[in-house]
Amino acid sequence: MSEPLVIVGNGMAAARLVDELAKVALGRYAIAVIGDEPRLAYNRVLLSSVLAGETASHDIELRPAAWWRDRGVTLKYGCVATEIDVGRRELKIANEESIGFSRLVLTTGSTPLRLNLPGAGLAGVHTFRDSRDVDLLLTLAAQKKRVVVVGGGLLGLEAAYGLAKAGTLVTLIHLMDRLMERQLDAPAAELLKSLVERKGIRVMLGANTARVLGETRVEGIELTDGRRIDADAVIFAAGIRPNIALAQDAGIPVNRGIVVDDHLQTGAPDIFALGECAEHRGICYGLVEPAYEQARVLARFLAGGAAAYGGSVVATNLKVSGVSVFSAGDFIDADGTETIVLDDVRHGTYKKLVVSDGRLTGAVLVGDVGDALWYLELIRNREPIARIRNRMMFGRSLALPSEAA
Ligand SMILES: Cc1cc2nc3c(=O)[nH]c(=O)nc-3n(C[C@H](O)[C@H](O)[C@H](O)COP(=O)(O)OP(=O)(O)OC[C@H]3O[C@@H](n4cnc5c(N)ncnc54)[C@H](O)[C@@H]3O)c2cc1C
């Protein structure tokens, strides 16, 4: 008889885990997926394209209902899991009876941070995480409101772009002295700023939000240096926090995320976690690729294999049309590393490759990202680059002409 395996969360990690399980352990588990969003799992990464009007919301579903049905998966969406009884191996679901499990997988993702500021609870303050947020932001865009986006990372930039594209007057404010500081060095960030400004987005750096202004609704934002920006809405895109409450309340060890080992196992027997809610070797990833790698390992482990997860090399792509940005690996020129740089501001191109111990360890590309995947492969595979080093900057076809032919 199939063992009951329950997955909490109906997001990207959950969908990929079911996919992987179907490949390696078909029939071994009776799978139930409990998700609180009121729709089938969708590609969250594409929400930026939906906001920018480049993709329709119904086109981002990861799998159609029939796909889940064909794999015998019981899907409960619009349902919040409220409690785990570790000892009895039961999961409680709001307004429903408990559901028993032999194995439980937590894929609860993250919640956007709402800065703890005066006025942060006013009507007109939004976040950018799920399709309900996007529906709200699209309404704002249609009304041509003035919007302040707080946060100059990937999400803030993509939110600002989507809104500006729809004709909204957008000011992007960022605490740090450069955009995407966790992925870009100063010259790359400076170039990005000029490209983003050309999209009609006003960018303010070193801007620390003191409070959101307004009585009942947002009327603007005040910075700690006293400057004020009038606005009808504020979008917080200033980071995420892993959803750990369910695990924490059940006594499962948590840190910033739910702590897991190399088998994605939490501190409780037969309870696993993966994706953005998990913390592996001290790292909570905020990207989808690590979640997919973890899903592959966990599926093999649950199938009885000896798979182990050793961590991921992450890469970031900004999805702003006409502004190509890629970053992977260690992009900071730390001691013992060498950097190769091509900086052509006039043509909107910046490339930086970081080399350490004869291997490529990091890359930052703005403008021309055509070879991004090749650089990522070199970084991930830790390939020695001595034979291609002097041509590597100019891309794969020049560095390896025989392979490209
Ligand atoms: C706008 C946007 C753009 C992005 N762009 C990129 C990108 O370009 N590249 C990239 O790598 N990553 C990107 N990301 C991040 C990427 O989407 C996430 O890393 C990925 O979705 C993580 O998958 P997950 O399954 O861990 O979490 P999620 O996809 O968030 O799924 C978690 C699900 O669990 C549900 N849940 C939580 N608690 C409960 C509960 N108690 N009961 C039931 N259900 C619950 C949540 O509602 C959610 O549906 C982007 C994210 C956003 C918001």
GROMACS .gro file of N, CA and C and ligand atoms in nm, residues 8-15 34-37 42-48 79-82 107-110 128-130 132 134 154-155 158 240 243 246 274-277 285-291 315-319, ligand 1:
model
  215
    8VAL      N    1   0.327   2.046   0.245
    8VAL     CA    2   0.261   2.172   0.283
    8VAL      C    3   0.317   2.284   0.196
    9GLY      N    4   0.227   2.355   0.127
    9GLY     CA    5   0.269   2.459   0.033
    9GLY      C    6   0.250   2.408  -0.107
   10ASN      N    7   0.189   2.490  -0.191
   10ASN     CA    8   0.163   2.449  -0.329
   10ASN      C    9   0.234   2.544  -0.423
   11GLY      N   10   0.365   2.560  -0.398
   11GLY     CA   11   0.443   2.654  -0.477
   11GLY      C   12   0.536   2.581  -0.573
   12MET      N   13   0.646   2.648  -0.606
   12MET     CA   14   0.736   2.595  -0.708
   12MET      C   15   0.812   2.473  -0.659
   13ALA      N   16   0.856   2.475  -0.533
   13ALA     CA   17   0.931   2.360  -0.481
   13ALA      C   18   0.840   2.237  -0.474
   14ALA      N   19   0.715   2.256  -0.430
   14ALA     CA   20   0.621   2.145  -0.417
   14ALA      C   21   0.595   2.081  -0.554
   15ALA      N   22   0.569   2.166  -0.653
   15ALA     CA   23   0.538   2.112  -0.787
   15ALA      C   24   0.657   2.032  -0.841
   34ILE      N   25  -0.110   2.048   0.029
   34ILE     CA   26  -0.198   2.144   0.096
   34ILE      C   27  -0.140   2.284   0.072
   35GLY      N   28  -0.211   2.368  -0.001
   35GLY     CA   29  -0.157   2.501  -0.030
   35GLY      C   30  -0.258   2.610   0.001
   36ASP      N   31  -0.211   2.722   0.055
   36ASP     CA   32  -0.309   2.825   0.094
   36ASP      C   33  -0.344   2.922  -0.017
   37GLU      N   34  -0.269   2.923  -0.126
   37GLU     CA   35  -0.308   3.014  -0.234
   37GLU      C   36  -0.427   2.952  -0.308
   42TYR      N   37   0.183   2.787  -0.961
   42TYR     CA   38   0.222   2.863  -1.080
   42TYR      C   39   0.369   2.903  -1.069
   43ASN      N   40   0.420   2.952  -1.180
   43ASN     CA   41   0.559   2.995  -1.187
   43ASN      C   42   0.570   3.136  -1.130
   44ARG      N   43   0.610   3.143  -1.004
   44ARG     CA   44   0.613   3.272  -0.933
   44ARG      C   45   0.710   3.368  -1.000
   45VAL      N   46   0.818   3.313  -1.056
   45VAL     CA   47   0.919   3.397  -1.122
   45VAL      C   48   0.854   3.483  -1.231
   46LEU      N   49   0.750   3.427  -1.295
   46LEU     CA   50   0.688   3.498  -1.407
   46LEU      C   51   0.587   3.605  -1.363
   47LEU      N   52   0.569   3.622  -1.232
   47LEU     CA   53   0.478   3.728  -1.187
   47LEU      C   54   0.527   3.864  -1.235
   48SER      N   55   0.659   3.879  -1.244
   48SER     CA   56   0.713   4.007  -1.294
   48SER      C   57   0.668   4.030  -1.437
   79CYS      N   58  -0.623   2.624   0.127
   79CYS     CA   59  -0.627   2.562   0.261
   79CYS      C   60  -0.498   2.592   0.337
   80VAL      N   61  -0.510   2.644   0.457
   80VAL     CA   62  -0.390   2.673   0.537
   80VAL      C   63  -0.363   2.557   0.633
   81ALA      N   64  -0.242   2.507   0.632
   81ALA     CA   65  -0.202   2.407   0.733
   81ALA      C   66  -0.169   2.483   0.861
   82THR      N   67  -0.229   2.444   0.973
   82THR     CA   68  -0.216   2.527   1.094
   82THR      C   69  -0.130   2.464   1.203
  107THR      N   70   0.715   2.300   0.236
  107THR     CA   71   0.762   2.387   0.127
  107THR      C   72   0.681   2.517   0.136
  108THR      N   73   0.696   2.584   0.249
  108THR     CA   74   0.608   2.698   0.279
  108THR      C   75   0.662   2.831   0.227
  109GLY      N   76   0.779   2.832   0.163
  109GLY     CA   77   0.828   2.954   0.099
  109GLY      C   78   0.859   3.066   0.197
  110SER      N   79   0.837   3.189   0.153
  110SER     CA   80   0.872   3.306   0.233
  110SER      C   81   0.760   3.408   0.231
  128PHE      N   82   0.492   4.234  -0.302
  128PHE     CA   83   0.496   4.175  -0.436
  128PHE      C   84   0.543   4.030  -0.420
  129ARG      N   85   0.450   3.940  -0.395
  129ARG     CA   86   0.490   3.802  -0.372
  129ARG      C   87   0.404   3.702  -0.448
  130ASP      N   88   0.272   3.728  -0.451
  130ASP     CA   89   0.187   3.627  -0.514
  130ASP      C   90   0.092   3.690  -0.615
  132ARG      N   91  -0.217   3.741  -0.608
  132ARG     CA   92  -0.313   3.839  -0.555
  132ARG      C   93  -0.247   3.975  -0.547
  134VAL      N   94  -0.016   4.082  -0.744
  134VAL     CA   95  -0.004   4.132  -0.881
  134VAL      C   96  -0.137   4.191  -0.929
  154LEU      N   97   1.638   4.277  -0.692
  154LEU     CA   98   1.571   4.220  -0.809
  154LEU      C   99   1.419   4.246  -0.808
  155LEU      N  100   1.355   4.217  -0.695
  155LEU     CA  101   1.209   4.230  -0.689
  155LEU      C  102   1.164   4.375  -0.702
  158GLU      N  103   1.199   4.489  -1.057
  158GLU     CA  104   1.099   4.430  -1.147
  158GLU      C  105   0.960   4.488  -1.119
  240ILE      N  106   1.278   3.922   0.218
  240ILE     CA  107   1.180   3.818   0.250
  240ILE      C  108   1.222   3.747   0.379
  243ASN      N  109   0.906   3.124   0.584
  243ASN     CA  110   0.788   3.089   0.664
  243ASN      C  111   0.820   2.967   0.751
  246LEU      N  112   0.507   2.727   1.126
  246LEU     CA  113   0.445   2.595   1.139
  246LEU      C  114   0.544   2.496   1.202
  274LEU      N  115   1.216   2.201   0.211
  274LEU     CA  116   1.297   2.245   0.098
  274LEU      C  117   1.241   2.374   0.042
  275GLY      N  118   1.321   2.437  -0.044
  275GLY     CA  119   1.281   2.565  -0.103
  275GLY      C  120   1.316   2.679  -0.009
  276GLU      N  121   1.245   2.788  -0.027
  276GLU     CA  122   1.281   2.910   0.046
  276GLU      C  123   1.263   2.901   0.197
  277CYS      N  124   1.182   2.807   0.245
  277CYS     CA  125   1.161   2.799   0.391
  277CYS      C  126   1.276   2.724   0.459
  285TYR      N  127   1.811   3.002   0.066
  285TYR     CA  128   1.817   3.054  -0.070
  285TYR      C  129   1.687   3.127  -0.103
  286GLY      N  130   1.698   3.232  -0.182
  286GLY     CA  131   1.578   3.307  -0.221
  286GLY      C  132   1.552   3.296  -0.369
  287LEU      N  133   1.598   3.186  -0.427
  287LEU     CA  134   1.585   3.166  -0.572
  287LEU      C  135   1.532   3.027  -0.600
  288VAL      N  136   1.485   3.008  -0.724
  288VAL     CA  137   1.414   2.883  -0.751
  288VAL      C  138   1.508   2.766  -0.783
  289GLU      N  139   1.622   2.793  -0.842
  289GLU     CA  140   1.710   2.685  -0.884
  289GLU      C  141   1.754   2.596  -0.766
  290PRO      N  142   1.796   2.655  -0.654
  290PRO     CA  143   1.830   2.569  -0.539
  290PRO      C  144   1.711   2.483  -0.495
  291ALA      N  145   1.590   2.540  -0.500
  291ALA     CA  146   1.471   2.462  -0.461
  291ALA      C  147   1.456   2.342  -0.554
  315ALA      N  148   2.264   3.197  -0.933
  315ALA     CA  149   2.278   3.296  -1.040
  315ALA      C  150   2.150   3.378  -1.044
  316THR      N  151   2.164   3.505  -1.078
  316THR     CA  152   2.048   3.593  -1.083
  316THR      C  153   2.038   3.659  -1.220
  317ASN      N  154   1.916   3.661  -1.271
  317ASN     CA  155   1.887   3.731  -1.397
  317ASN      C  156   1.780   3.833  -1.369
  318LEU      N  157   1.802   3.956  -1.409
  318LEU     CA  158   1.698   4.058  -1.391
  318LEU      C  159   1.604   4.049  -1.511
  319LYS      N  160   1.473   4.050  -1.482
  319LYS     CA  161   1.376   4.036  -1.593
  319LYS      C  162   1.312   4.172  -1.623
  406LIG     C1  163   0.795   3.854  -0.843
  406LIG     C2  164   0.897   3.749  -0.818
  406LIG     C3  165   0.998   3.728  -0.911
  406LIG     C4  166   1.095   3.631  -0.887
  406LIG     N1  167   1.193   3.613  -0.979
  406LIG     C5  168   1.284   3.517  -0.960
  406LIG     C6  169   1.385   3.492  -1.057
  406LIG     O1  170   1.396   3.561  -1.158
  406LIG     N2  171   1.471   3.389  -1.036
  406LIG     C7  172   1.462   3.310  -0.925
  406LIG     O2  173   1.539   3.216  -0.912
  406LIG     N3  174   1.368   3.331  -0.830
  406LIG     C8  175   1.280   3.433  -0.845
  406LIG     N4  176   1.185   3.454  -0.750
  406LIG     C9  177   1.184   3.368  -0.629
  406LIG    C10  178   1.115   3.236  -0.658
  406LIG     O3  179   0.985   3.260  -0.701
  406LIG    C11  180   1.115   3.154  -0.530
  406LIG     O4  181   1.249   3.125  -0.497
  406LIG    C12  182   1.038   3.021  -0.544
  406LIG     O5  183   0.904   3.047  -0.574
  406LIG    C13  184   1.051   2.943  -0.413
  406LIG     O6  185   0.968   2.830  -0.418
  406LIG     P1  186   0.902   2.772  -0.285
  406LIG     O7  187   0.816   2.660  -0.328
  406LIG     O8  188   1.005   2.753  -0.182
  406LIG     O9  189   0.811   2.892  -0.231
  406LIG     P2  190   0.676   2.948  -0.295
  406LIG    O10  191   0.680   2.937  -0.442
  406LIG    O11  192   0.655   3.081  -0.232
  406LIG    O12  193   0.564   2.848  -0.243
  406LIG    C14  194   0.529   2.840  -0.107
  406LIG    C15  195   0.380   2.819  -0.100
  406LIG    O13  196   0.346   2.773   0.031
  406LIG    C16  197   0.226   2.836   0.071
  406LIG     N5  198   0.217   2.827   0.217
  406LIG    C17  199   0.291   2.890   0.311
  406LIG     N6  200   0.251   2.855   0.434
  406LIG    C18  201   0.148   2.768   0.419
  406LIG    C19  202   0.064   2.697   0.511
  406LIG     N7  203   0.080   2.706   0.643
  406LIG     N8  204  -0.033   2.619   0.461
  406LIG    C20  205  -0.050   2.606   0.327
  406LIG     N9  206   0.027   2.670   0.234
  406LIG    C21  207   0.125   2.750   0.282
  406LIG    C22  208   0.245   2.978   0.016
  406LIG    O14  209   0.124   3.049   0.009
  406LIG    C23  210   0.301   2.947  -0.121
  406LIG    O15  211   0.198   2.925  -0.215
  406LIG    C24  212   1.089   3.552  -0.769
  406LIG    C25  213   0.988   3.574  -0.675
  406LIG    C26  214   0.892   3.671  -0.698
  406LIG    C27  215   0.786   3.696  -0.595
   0.00000   0.00000   0.00000
